[in-house]
Coordinates of C-alpha atoms and ligand atoms in Angstrom, one line a residue:
M1 CA 40.6 -40.0 -83.9
T2 CA 43.1 -41.7 -86.2
D3 CA 40.4 -44.0 -87.3
A4 CA 37.8 -41.4 -88.2
W5 CA 35.7 -43.1 -90.9
W6 CA 36.0 -40.2 -93.3
K7 CA 39.7 -40.7 -93.7
S8 CA 39.1 -43.6 -96.0
A9 CA 36.0 -42.1 -97.6
V10 CA 35.5 -40.4 -101.0
V11 CA 32.8 -37.7 -101.3
Y12 CA 30.8 -37.0 -104.5
Q13 CA 29.4 -33.6 -105.0
I14 CA 26.0 -33.2 -106.7
Y15 CA 24.9 -29.8 -108.0
P16 CA 21.2 -30.7 -108.1
R17 CA 20.2 -28.1 -110.7
S18 CA 22.5 -29.6 -113.3
F19 CA 22.5 -33.3 -112.3
A20 CA 19.3 -34.9 -113.6
D21 CA 15.9 -33.6 -114.4
S22 CA 13.0 -36.0 -113.8
D23 CA 10.1 -33.8 -114.7
G24 CA 11.1 -32.1 -118.0
D25 CA 11.2 -28.5 -116.6
G26 CA 14.9 -28.2 -117.7
M27 CA 16.1 -28.0 -114.1
G28 CA 17.6 -30.9 -112.2
D29 CA 15.8 -32.2 -109.1
L30 CA 15.8 -34.7 -106.2
R31 CA 13.9 -37.4 -108.1
G32 CA 16.6 -37.1 -110.8
V33 CA 19.2 -37.8 -108.2
I34 CA 17.3 -40.8 -106.9
Q35 CA 17.2 -42.2 -110.4
H36 CA 20.9 -42.1 -110.8
L37 CA 22.1 -43.4 -107.4
D38 CA 23.3 -46.6 -108.9
H39 CA 25.8 -44.7 -111.1
L40 CA 27.2 -43.3 -107.8
A41 CA 27.1 -46.5 -105.8
G42 CA 28.8 -48.2 -108.8
L43 CA 31.6 -45.7 -108.6
G44 CA 32.1 -46.7 -105.0
V45 CA 31.8 -43.3 -103.3
D46 CA 30.9 -43.2 -99.6
V47 CA 29.3 -39.8 -99.2
L48 CA 27.1 -37.5 -101.3
W49 CA 27.2 -33.7 -100.8
L50 CA 24.2 -31.9 -102.1
S51 CA 24.6 -28.3 -103.1
P52 CA 21.7 -26.2 -101.8
I53 CA 18.2 -27.5 -102.4
Y54 CA 16.4 -25.1 -100.1
P55 CA 13.8 -22.5 -101.1
S56 CA 15.6 -19.7 -102.8
P57 CA 15.0 -16.9 -105.3
Q58 CA 18.0 -18.5 -107.1
D59 CA 19.9 -15.3 -107.4
D60 CA 23.1 -17.4 -106.9
N61 CA 21.7 -20.7 -107.8
G62 CA 20.5 -21.5 -104.3
Y63 CA 23.4 -20.1 -102.3
D64 CA 20.8 -17.4 -101.4
I65 CA 18.4 -19.2 -99.0
S66 CA 15.0 -17.9 -98.0
D67 CA 14.0 -20.9 -95.8
Y68 CA 16.6 -23.2 -94.3
Q69 CA 14.2 -25.9 -93.4
D70 CA 12.4 -26.9 -96.6
V71 CA 13.1 -27.9 -100.2
D72 CA 12.6 -25.5 -103.1
P73 CA 9.7 -26.8 -105.3
L74 CA 12.1 -26.5 -108.2
F75 CA 13.9 -29.5 -106.7
G76 CA 10.9 -31.4 -105.2
S77 CA 9.7 -31.7 -101.6
L78 CA 10.8 -32.7 -98.2
S79 CA 9.3 -36.1 -98.8
D80 CA 11.4 -36.5 -102.0
F81 CA 14.4 -35.5 -99.8
D82 CA 13.6 -38.2 -97.2
E83 CA 13.3 -40.8 -99.9
L84 CA 16.6 -39.8 -101.4
L85 CA 18.3 -39.9 -98.0
A86 CA 16.8 -43.4 -97.3
A87 CA 17.8 -44.6 -100.8
A88 CA 21.4 -43.3 -100.3
H89 CA 21.6 -44.9 -96.9
E90 CA 20.3 -48.2 -98.3
R91 CA 23.2 -48.2 -100.7
G92 CA 25.7 -47.6 -98.0
M93 CA 26.2 -43.9 -98.9
K94 CA 26.0 -41.0 -96.4
L95 CA 24.6 -37.6 -97.4
I96 CA 25.8 -34.2 -96.3
M97 CA 24.0 -30.9 -96.8
D98 CA 25.3 -27.5 -97.9
L99 CA 25.2 -25.0 -95.0
V100 CA 25.1 -21.4 -96.2
V101 CA 25.0 -19.2 -93.2
N102 CA 27.5 -16.5 -93.8
H103 CA 24.5 -14.9 -95.5
S104 CA 20.8 -15.6 -96.1
S105 CA 18.6 -14.5 -99.0
D106 CA 17.2 -10.9 -98.8
E107 CA 13.9 -12.7 -99.1
H108 CA 14.4 -14.7 -95.9
P109 CA 11.8 -13.7 -93.3
W110 CA 14.7 -12.8 -90.9
F111 CA 16.0 -10.2 -93.4
V112 CA 12.5 -9.0 -94.3
E113 CA 11.9 -8.3 -90.6
S114 CA 15.3 -6.8 -90.2
C115 CA 14.5 -4.3 -92.9
S116 CA 11.1 -3.3 -91.5
S117 CA 12.4 -0.6 -89.1
L118 CA 15.4 0.6 -87.2
S119 CA 14.0 -0.8 -84.0
S120 CA 13.0 -4.2 -85.4
P121 CA 14.1 -7.0 -83.0
K122 CA 15.9 -8.6 -86.0
R123 CA 17.6 -5.4 -87.0
D124 CA 20.9 -6.6 -85.4
W125 CA 20.7 -10.0 -87.2
Y126 CA 22.4 -8.4 -90.2
W127 CA 25.1 -5.7 -90.7
W128 CA 23.4 -2.4 -90.9
R129 CA 25.4 0.8 -91.0
P130 CA 24.8 4.5 -91.7
A131 CA 26.4 6.3 -94.6
R132 CA 30.0 7.4 -94.4
D133 CA 30.4 10.5 -92.1
G134 CA 29.4 13.7 -93.9
M135 CA 28.1 12.0 -97.0
E136 CA 24.6 12.1 -98.4
P137 CA 23.1 8.6 -98.0
G138 CA 22.5 6.8 -101.3
T139 CA 25.0 8.9 -103.3
P140 CA 28.1 7.4 -105.0
G141 CA 30.9 6.9 -102.5
A142 CA 28.7 7.3 -99.4
E143 CA 28.8 3.5 -98.6
P144 CA 29.9 2.9 -95.0
N145 CA 33.3 1.5 -96.2
N146 CA 35.1 0.9 -99.4
W147 CA 34.7 -2.9 -99.7
G148 CA 33.8 -4.5 -103.0
S149 CA 31.6 -7.6 -103.3
V150 CA 32.9 -10.9 -104.7
F151 CA 30.4 -10.6 -107.5
G152 CA 31.4 -7.0 -108.5
G153 CA 30.1 -3.7 -107.3
P154 CA 30.1 -2.4 -103.7
A155 CA 29.6 -4.7 -100.8
W156 CA 26.8 -2.4 -99.5
E157 CA 23.2 -1.8 -100.5
W158 CA 21.3 1.3 -99.5
D159 CA 17.9 0.8 -98.0
P160 CA 16.0 4.1 -98.6
A161 CA 13.2 3.2 -96.3
T162 CA 15.4 3.1 -93.1
G163 CA 18.2 5.3 -94.5
E164 CA 20.9 2.7 -93.8
Y165 CA 23.1 0.3 -95.8
Y166 CA 23.4 -3.4 -95.3
L167 CA 26.6 -5.5 -95.9
H168 CA 26.6 -8.2 -98.6
L169 CA 30.0 -9.8 -99.4
F170 CA 28.3 -11.6 -102.3
S171 CA 25.2 -10.4 -104.2
R172 CA 22.9 -7.7 -102.9
K173 CA 20.4 -10.5 -102.5
Q174 CA 22.8 -12.2 -100.1
P175 CA 22.9 -10.0 -96.9
D176 CA 25.6 -11.1 -94.4
L177 CA 24.2 -12.5 -91.1
N178 CA 25.6 -10.9 -88.0
W179 CA 27.3 -13.7 -86.1
E180 CA 28.1 -11.3 -83.2
N181 CA 24.5 -11.7 -82.2
P182 CA 24.0 -14.8 -80.1
A183 CA 20.4 -15.1 -81.3
V184 CA 21.6 -15.6 -84.9
R185 CA 24.0 -18.3 -83.8
S186 CA 21.4 -20.2 -81.8
A187 CA 18.9 -20.0 -84.7
V188 CA 21.5 -21.5 -87.0
H189 CA 22.4 -24.3 -84.5
E190 CA 18.7 -25.2 -84.1
M191 CA 18.3 -25.5 -87.8
M192 CA 21.3 -27.7 -88.1
R193 CA 20.1 -30.0 -85.4
W194 CA 16.8 -30.3 -87.3
W195 CA 18.6 -31.6 -90.4
L196 CA 20.7 -34.0 -88.3
D197 CA 17.6 -35.3 -86.5
R198 CA 16.2 -36.0 -90.0
G199 CA 19.1 -38.3 -90.7
V200 CA 21.7 -36.2 -92.6
D201 CA 25.3 -37.1 -92.0
G202 CA 27.0 -33.7 -91.8
F203 CA 27.6 -30.4 -93.6
R204 CA 29.7 -28.7 -96.1
M205 CA 29.9 -25.1 -94.7
D206 CA 29.9 -22.3 -97.3
V207 CA 32.5 -19.6 -96.8
I208 CA 32.5 -20.4 -93.1
N209 CA 35.7 -18.6 -92.5
F210 CA 34.0 -15.3 -93.4
I211 CA 31.4 -15.4 -90.5
S212 CA 33.5 -13.5 -87.9
K213 CA 33.9 -9.8 -88.9
V214 CA 35.9 -7.1 -87.2
P215 CA 32.9 -5.1 -86.0
G216 CA 34.3 -1.7 -86.8
L217 CA 34.3 -2.8 -90.5
P218 CA 37.3 -0.5 -91.4
D219 CA 38.1 0.4 -95.0
G220 CA 40.0 -2.3 -96.9
T221 CA 43.2 -2.0 -98.9
V222 CA 43.1 -0.1 -102.1
T223 CA 44.3 -2.4 -104.9
G224 CA 43.7 -0.5 -108.1
A225 CA 40.4 -2.2 -108.6
A226 CA 37.2 -0.2 -108.4
Y227 CA 36.7 -1.1 -104.7
G228 CA 38.9 -1.9 -101.7
D229 CA 39.7 -5.3 -100.4
G230 CA 38.2 -5.8 -97.0
S231 CA 39.3 -9.4 -96.5
A232 CA 41.6 -8.6 -93.6
S233 CA 38.4 -7.7 -91.6
F234 CA 36.5 -11.0 -92.4
L235 CA 38.8 -13.8 -93.5
N236 CA 39.5 -16.0 -90.4
G237 CA 38.1 -13.2 -88.3
P238 CA 38.7 -12.6 -84.6
R239 CA 36.0 -14.9 -83.2
I240 CA 36.0 -17.6 -85.9
H241 CA 37.4 -20.4 -83.7
E242 CA 35.1 -19.5 -80.9
F243 CA 32.1 -19.7 -83.3
L244 CA 33.1 -23.0 -84.8
H245 CA 33.8 -24.6 -81.4
E246 CA 30.4 -23.3 -80.1
M247 CA 28.8 -24.8 -83.1
Y248 CA 30.5 -28.1 -82.4
E249 CA 29.3 -28.1 -78.9
Q250 CA 25.7 -27.1 -79.7
V251 CA 25.2 -29.2 -82.8
F252 CA 27.7 -32.1 -83.3
A253 CA 28.9 -33.1 -79.8
G254 CA 27.6 -36.6 -78.9
R255 CA 26.5 -37.5 -82.4
D256 CA 28.5 -40.1 -84.2
A257 CA 29.8 -40.7 -87.8
L258 CA 29.3 -37.1 -89.1
L259 CA 31.4 -35.3 -91.6
T260 CA 32.0 -31.5 -91.4
V261 CA 34.0 -29.6 -94.0
G262 CA 34.5 -25.9 -94.0
E263 CA 34.9 -24.1 -97.3
M264 CA 37.6 -21.5 -96.5
P265 CA 38.9 -19.3 -99.3
G266 CA 42.2 -17.8 -98.2
V267 CA 42.8 -20.2 -95.3
T268 CA 46.5 -20.8 -94.6
V269 CA 48.1 -24.1 -93.5
E270 CA 48.7 -22.7 -90.0
Q271 CA 45.1 -21.7 -89.6
A272 CA 43.9 -25.0 -91.0
R273 CA 45.9 -26.8 -88.3
L274 CA 43.7 -25.0 -85.8
Y275 CA 40.5 -25.5 -87.6
T276 CA 41.0 -29.3 -88.1
D277 CA 42.8 -30.3 -84.9
P278 CA 40.4 -32.9 -83.5
A279 CA 41.2 -31.8 -79.9
R280 CA 39.9 -28.3 -80.6
E281 CA 36.5 -29.6 -81.8
E282 CA 35.8 -27.3 -84.8
V283 CA 35.6 -29.0 -88.2
D284 CA 36.9 -32.3 -89.6
M285 CA 38.6 -30.7 -92.6
V286 CA 38.6 -27.6 -94.7
F287 CA 38.6 -26.7 -98.4
Q288 CA 41.7 -24.6 -99.1
F289 CA 42.1 -22.7 -102.4
D290 CA 45.8 -22.4 -103.0
H291 CA 46.0 -25.1 -105.7
V292 CA 43.0 -23.7 -107.7
W293 CA 44.4 -20.2 -107.4
A294 CA 47.9 -21.4 -108.7
D295 CA 47.1 -20.3 -112.2
R296 CA 45.8 -16.9 -111.2
G297 CA 48.2 -14.0 -111.9
P298 CA 48.4 -10.5 -110.4
D299 CA 46.0 -9.2 -113.0
P300 CA 42.8 -11.2 -112.7
W301 CA 42.0 -10.5 -116.4
V302 CA 45.2 -12.0 -117.8
L303 CA 45.3 -15.8 -118.1
Q304 CA 48.3 -17.3 -116.4
R305 CA 49.5 -20.8 -117.2
L306 CA 50.1 -23.2 -114.3
K307 CA 53.7 -23.8 -113.3
L308 CA 53.9 -27.4 -112.1
T309 CA 56.5 -26.6 -109.5
D310 CA 54.1 -24.1 -107.9
L311 CA 51.4 -26.7 -107.7
K312 CA 53.8 -29.2 -106.1
A313 CA 55.0 -26.6 -103.6
I314 CA 51.4 -25.9 -102.6
F315 CA 50.4 -29.5 -102.1
G316 CA 53.7 -30.3 -100.5
R317 CA 53.1 -27.5 -98.0
W318 CA 49.6 -28.7 -97.2
Q319 CA 50.6 -32.4 -96.9
A320 CA 53.5 -31.6 -94.5
G321 CA 51.5 -29.0 -92.6
L322 CA 48.6 -31.3 -91.8
A323 CA 50.7 -34.5 -91.3
D324 CA 50.8 -34.6 -87.6
V325 CA 47.6 -32.8 -86.8
G326 CA 44.4 -32.2 -88.7
W327 CA 43.4 -33.5 -92.1
N328 CA 43.3 -32.4 -95.7
S329 CA 40.4 -32.4 -98.2
L330 CA 41.5 -33.0 -101.8
Y331 CA 39.6 -31.6 -104.8
W332 CA 40.2 -30.4 -108.4
N333 CA 36.6 -29.5 -109.2
N334 CA 33.4 -28.2 -107.7
H335 CA 30.6 -26.0 -108.9
D336 CA 32.8 -22.9 -108.8
Q337 CA 35.8 -24.2 -110.7
P338 CA 36.4 -24.9 -114.4
R339 CA 36.8 -28.5 -115.5
V340 CA 40.2 -29.7 -114.4
V341 CA 40.9 -31.7 -117.6
S342 CA 40.5 -28.4 -119.5
R343 CA 42.5 -26.5 -116.9
Y344 CA 45.5 -28.6 -115.9
G345 CA 45.2 -31.4 -118.4
D346 CA 44.6 -31.7 -122.2
D347 CA 40.9 -31.9 -123.2
G348 CA 41.9 -32.6 -126.8
D349 CA 43.8 -35.7 -128.0
F350 CA 44.8 -36.7 -124.4
R351 CA 41.5 -36.1 -122.7
V352 CA 41.2 -39.6 -121.2
E353 CA 44.8 -40.0 -120.3
S354 CA 45.1 -36.6 -118.7
A355 CA 41.8 -36.9 -116.8
K356 CA 43.0 -40.2 -115.4
M357 CA 46.5 -38.8 -114.5
L358 CA 44.9 -35.9 -112.7
G359 CA 42.6 -38.2 -110.8
A360 CA 45.5 -40.5 -109.7
V361 CA 47.8 -37.6 -108.6
L362 CA 45.0 -36.1 -106.5
H363 CA 43.5 -39.2 -105.0
L364 CA 46.8 -40.7 -103.8
H365 CA 47.6 -37.7 -101.6
R366 CA 46.8 -37.9 -97.9
G367 CA 43.3 -36.5 -97.3
T368 CA 39.7 -37.1 -98.3
P369 CA 39.1 -36.8 -102.0
Y370 CA 36.0 -35.0 -103.5
V371 CA 34.7 -35.9 -106.9
Y372 CA 32.5 -33.3 -108.6
Q373 CA 29.7 -34.5 -110.9
G374 CA 31.0 -35.2 -114.4
E375 CA 34.7 -35.3 -113.3
E376 CA 34.4 -39.1 -113.2
I377 CA 33.7 -39.2 -116.9
G378 CA 36.3 -36.5 -117.8
M379 CA 33.8 -33.7 -118.7
T380 CA 35.3 -30.6 -120.3
N381 CA 34.9 -26.9 -120.3
Y382 CA 32.0 -25.5 -122.4
P383 CA 32.8 -23.5 -125.6
F384 CA 31.3 -20.2 -124.4
G385 CA 31.0 -17.4 -127.0
G386 CA 29.9 -13.9 -125.8
I387 CA 28.9 -12.7 -122.4
G388 CA 25.3 -13.6 -123.3
D389 CA 26.1 -17.2 -123.0
F390 CA 26.9 -17.0 -119.3
R391 CA 24.3 -17.3 -116.6
D392 CA 26.5 -17.1 -113.5
I393 CA 25.9 -14.0 -111.3
E394 CA 29.7 -13.9 -110.7
A395 CA 30.6 -13.9 -114.4
L396 CA 28.0 -11.3 -115.2
G397 CA 28.8 -9.1 -112.2
Q398 CA 32.6 -9.3 -112.6
Y399 CA 32.3 -8.6 -116.4
A400 CA 30.2 -5.5 -115.7
Q401 CA 32.7 -4.2 -113.2
A402 CA 35.8 -5.0 -115.2
V403 CA 34.5 -3.6 -118.5
E404 CA 32.3 -0.8 -117.4
K405 CA 34.1 0.5 -114.3
E406 CA 37.7 -0.5 -114.7
G407 CA 38.1 -0.2 -118.5
H408 CA 39.3 -3.7 -119.3
A409 CA 38.9 -4.8 -122.9
P410 CA 35.7 -7.0 -123.2
E411 CA 37.7 -9.7 -125.1
D412 CA 40.3 -10.0 -122.4
V413 CA 37.7 -10.5 -119.7
L414 CA 35.8 -13.0 -121.9
T415 CA 39.0 -15.0 -122.5
V416 CA 39.4 -15.4 -118.7
L417 CA 35.7 -16.2 -118.1
R418 CA 35.7 -18.8 -120.9
A419 CA 38.7 -20.6 -119.3
R420 CA 37.8 -20.1 -115.6
G421 CA 34.1 -19.2 -115.3
R422 CA 31.9 -21.1 -113.0
D423 CA 29.3 -22.0 -115.7
N424 CA 31.9 -24.5 -117.1
A425 CA 31.1 -26.7 -114.1
R426 CA 27.3 -26.1 -114.3
T427 CA 26.4 -27.4 -117.7
P428 CA 24.2 -30.5 -117.5
M429 CA 25.6 -33.8 -116.4
Q430 CA 26.2 -35.9 -119.5
W431 CA 24.3 -39.2 -119.0
D432 CA 24.0 -40.6 -122.6
D433 CA 24.0 -39.6 -126.2
S434 CA 20.2 -38.7 -126.4
P435 CA 19.3 -35.0 -126.8
H436 CA 20.6 -32.7 -124.1
A437 CA 22.9 -35.5 -123.0
G438 CA 19.9 -37.3 -121.4
F439 CA 19.7 -34.6 -118.7
T440 CA 16.2 -33.4 -119.5
T441 CA 13.4 -34.1 -121.9
G442 CA 12.7 -30.3 -121.9
T443 CA 15.0 -27.4 -122.5
P444 CA 17.9 -27.3 -120.1
W445 CA 18.5 -24.1 -118.1
L446 CA 22.1 -24.1 -119.5
P447 CA 22.9 -26.0 -122.7
A448 CA 24.7 -29.3 -122.6
N449 CA 28.3 -29.4 -123.7
P450 CA 28.3 -30.3 -127.4
R451 CA 30.8 -33.1 -126.7
Y452 CA 28.2 -35.2 -125.0
P453 CA 27.8 -37.8 -127.8
E454 CA 31.5 -38.8 -127.1
I455 CA 31.7 -37.9 -123.4
N456 CA 28.8 -39.5 -121.4
A457 CA 28.2 -41.8 -118.5
A458 CA 26.4 -44.6 -120.4
R459 CA 29.4 -44.9 -122.7
A460 CA 31.9 -44.6 -119.9
R461 CA 30.3 -47.3 -117.8
K462 CA 30.5 -49.7 -120.8
D463 CA 34.1 -49.0 -121.6
P464 CA 36.6 -50.7 -119.2
D465 CA 39.2 -48.2 -120.2
S466 CA 37.1 -45.1 -119.4
V467 CA 37.8 -42.4 -116.9
Y468 CA 34.9 -43.7 -114.9
H469 CA 36.4 -47.1 -114.4
W470 CA 39.8 -45.5 -113.5
Y471 CA 38.1 -43.4 -110.8
R472 CA 36.3 -46.5 -109.6
G473 CA 39.8 -48.2 -109.3
L474 CA 41.2 -45.2 -107.4
I475 CA 38.3 -45.3 -105.0
E476 CA 38.7 -49.0 -104.5
L477 CA 42.4 -48.6 -103.9
R478 CA 41.7 -46.1 -101.1
H479 CA 39.3 -48.6 -99.6
T480 CA 41.6 -51.5 -99.7
E481 CA 45.2 -50.1 -99.3
P482 CA 45.7 -48.5 -95.9
A483 CA 48.9 -46.8 -97.1
V484 CA 46.7 -44.6 -99.3
V485 CA 44.7 -43.4 -96.2
H486 CA 47.4 -43.3 -93.5
G487 CA 50.8 -43.4 -95.2
D488 CA 53.4 -40.7 -94.7
F489 CA 53.8 -38.4 -97.7
T490 CA 57.1 -37.5 -99.4
M491 CA 57.3 -35.2 -102.4
L492 CA 59.9 -36.2 -105.0
L493 CA 61.3 -34.2 -107.9
P494 CA 60.1 -30.8 -106.5
H495 CA 62.0 -28.9 -109.3
D496 CA 60.7 -30.9 -112.2
E497 CA 58.4 -28.8 -114.4
Q498 CA 56.7 -31.8 -116.1
L499 CA 56.6 -34.8 -113.7
Y500 CA 54.7 -34.9 -110.4
A501 CA 56.0 -37.7 -108.2
Y502 CA 55.7 -38.7 -104.5
T503 CA 55.7 -41.7 -102.2
R504 CA 53.4 -42.8 -99.4
R505 CA 54.7 -45.1 -96.7
L506 CA 52.9 -47.0 -94.0
D507 CA 54.8 -49.7 -92.1
S508 CA 56.4 -52.0 -94.6
T509 CA 54.3 -50.8 -97.6
E510 CA 55.4 -48.0 -99.9
L511 CA 53.6 -46.6 -102.8
L512 CA 55.1 -44.5 -105.6
V513 CA 52.9 -42.2 -107.7
I514 CA 54.2 -40.5 -110.9
G515 CA 52.1 -38.3 -113.2
N516 CA 53.3 -36.7 -116.4
F517 CA 51.7 -33.2 -116.7
G518 CA 52.6 -32.9 -120.4
G519 CA 52.1 -34.3 -123.9
T520 CA 55.7 -35.3 -124.5
P521 CA 57.6 -38.2 -122.9
A522 CA 59.6 -37.4 -119.8
R523 CA 62.1 -39.4 -117.7
A524 CA 61.7 -39.5 -113.9
E525 CA 65.1 -39.0 -112.2
L526 CA 64.1 -40.9 -109.0
P527 CA 66.4 -40.7 -106.0
D528 CA 66.6 -44.5 -105.7
P529 CA 65.2 -46.2 -108.8
A530 CA 66.7 -49.6 -108.0
A531 CA 64.4 -49.8 -104.9
W532 CA 61.5 -50.1 -107.3
D533 CA 62.9 -52.8 -109.6
R534 CA 60.7 -55.5 -108.3
A535 CA 57.7 -53.3 -107.3
E536 CA 54.2 -54.2 -108.4
L537 CA 52.6 -51.8 -110.9
V538 CA 49.2 -51.3 -109.3
M539 CA 47.7 -48.8 -111.8
N540 CA 48.8 -47.5 -115.2
N541 CA 46.7 -45.3 -117.5
T542 CA 48.4 -46.3 -120.7
A543 CA 49.0 -49.7 -122.5
Q544 CA 52.8 -49.8 -121.7
P545 CA 54.6 -49.6 -118.4
P546 CA 57.4 -47.0 -118.4
A547 CA 60.7 -48.3 -119.7
D548 CA 63.7 -47.0 -117.9
W549 CA 61.4 -44.5 -116.0
V550 CA 60.3 -42.7 -119.2
L551 CA 56.6 -41.8 -118.9
G552 CA 54.6 -41.3 -122.0
P553 CA 52.3 -38.3 -122.6
W554 CA 50.0 -37.7 -119.6
Q555 CA 50.9 -41.1 -118.3
A556 CA 50.2 -42.0 -114.6
V557 CA 51.6 -44.9 -112.7
I558 CA 51.2 -46.2 -109.2
Y559 CA 53.7 -48.7 -107.9
R560 CA 53.7 -50.7 -104.6
R561 CA 56.6 -52.4 -102.9
T562 CA 57.3 -54.1 -99.6
V563 CA 60.1 -52.3 -97.8
T564 CA 62.6 -54.7 -96.2
P565 CA 64.5 -53.0 -93.4
Ligands
TEU601 O1 32.0 -19.8 -102.8 C1 32.9 -19.0 -102.1 C2 33.8 -18.3 -103.0 O2 34.8 -17.7 -102.4 C3 33.6 -18.2 -104.4 O3 33.2 -16.9 -104.6 C4 34.7 -18.6 -105.2 O4 35.9 -18.1 -104.7 C5 34.6 -18.0 -106.6 O5 33.3 -18.2 -107.0 C6 35.5 -18.6 -107.5 O6 35.2 -18.2 -108.8 C7 30.8 -20.2 -102.1 C8 30.0 -21.1 -103.0 O7 30.7 -22.2 -103.3 C9 29.6 -20.3 -104.3 O8 28.9 -21.1 -105.2 C10 28.7 -19.1 -103.8 O9 28.5 -18.3 -104.9 C11 29.4 -18.3 -102.7 O10 30.0 -19.1 -101.7 C12 28.4 -17.5 -102.0 O11 27.5 -18.3 -101.3

């Protein structure tokens, strides 16, 4: 397994709704993706991950699926999809789908049938429970337990027709599927095989570590928020490894060259070793969240600045923990995260330098890097004003709960949503300097970031010093330098609050990566600087190499040397 193809691969995530609109309805679509494949092939990425394109009421932008085996007309048709898949394959890129099976849409026929009566054969496909003992169903506090949903409000919705509640960890239009029921599992497996038979190359599995629940669904811990935290009953639940191994056997066994990545909020290193140990046949890699929660304080509505030593401790732990078994995925951005250059970099005067530095520091770790659309041109957060500017169900739901139920000041909540809200990632991809950034000829569903005349793909492709060409270089380095893929990782300067430094070593090749996470010069106090005297400077994001190991603002350097024993 050491030679698994995805170890030297880079994945690019497409959020189809915001990528490119081919028909002027303001919404991105599959033909829009086809039109821009050369931008992606030019970047050198190996795999495309498509966020959900299935029929959906779009309550959570497609993460609420009402038919797992079709394409939403918003995005096109199955034949557009086949064309996209063939066009990606022709360019040597694989394509993986988003698998959203912790929950379906409430408009999925399975759920519609499940609602139809207490004795429906599909009743047990979801989590139905009566009201809390002695409480009047449908009244406040009568929910079967105290859990809150991720998007605000209770995790239970009352169904007056059958007199019971159903569980939804996300919106009430996303009822949780009951994985205890073997019929649910085999229906999911069958659907997955159908996509693989069609030619897709794997899956990114949405909140897959939530699928096994403690069936008693006990009350969660009371935290001071409006609802309890039930996560102990569903994060990495009792049967999760069994379910993933069964999925492997039923769906993936005997098929070559696939990629599976489980999105796992709250996963620990110890659990990830189990999930990604090839001998256990579960998933190839997981998305952990520690490094994107590093700037989250105890109060969710108070912004906390990142401490670089925390970030280094997190990555150091993951690199060490998955060194001998399993594999890391590496990401700064996706459709749920704010833009990294605005978050951990400087999106003002040093936008280009800091975007490049962040890219280098991430990509040179051991693991498979993921690039989210727009990251490769250094796209920034959007200047949101009031709550009316947001579209994301999470932002709207959390705002309502925090302001109306918990008494937080609206301005405090807005400050956090502006900095961290998911809509920052979802504004249209900036293609060129024409209206709406060249995303649509119509009215975009979310406005383009006003910085598009300066920050756009056409301009970046023409400029050899752009973030785009830097990312292209990082991807090429991964493809050509085995030490990037397989080298051992050693963190340096763990106590430095400004510089991020580490080495990678494979046989006689050693790489040194240093990134300055600040706008002032800083000197790297390397343990053995003389060893690097004659090293080759492979990449440098500023005009000058460091003199006497002093890095300029947001500078990043990658050195390579041959180690003589
Ligand atoms: O996200 C899972 C998840 O935990 C998110 O709720 C995330 O922690 C949060 O949004 C950060 O602000 C996945 C999808 O990526 C997300 O888009 C979906 O909304 C969610 O699952 C439900 O399917």
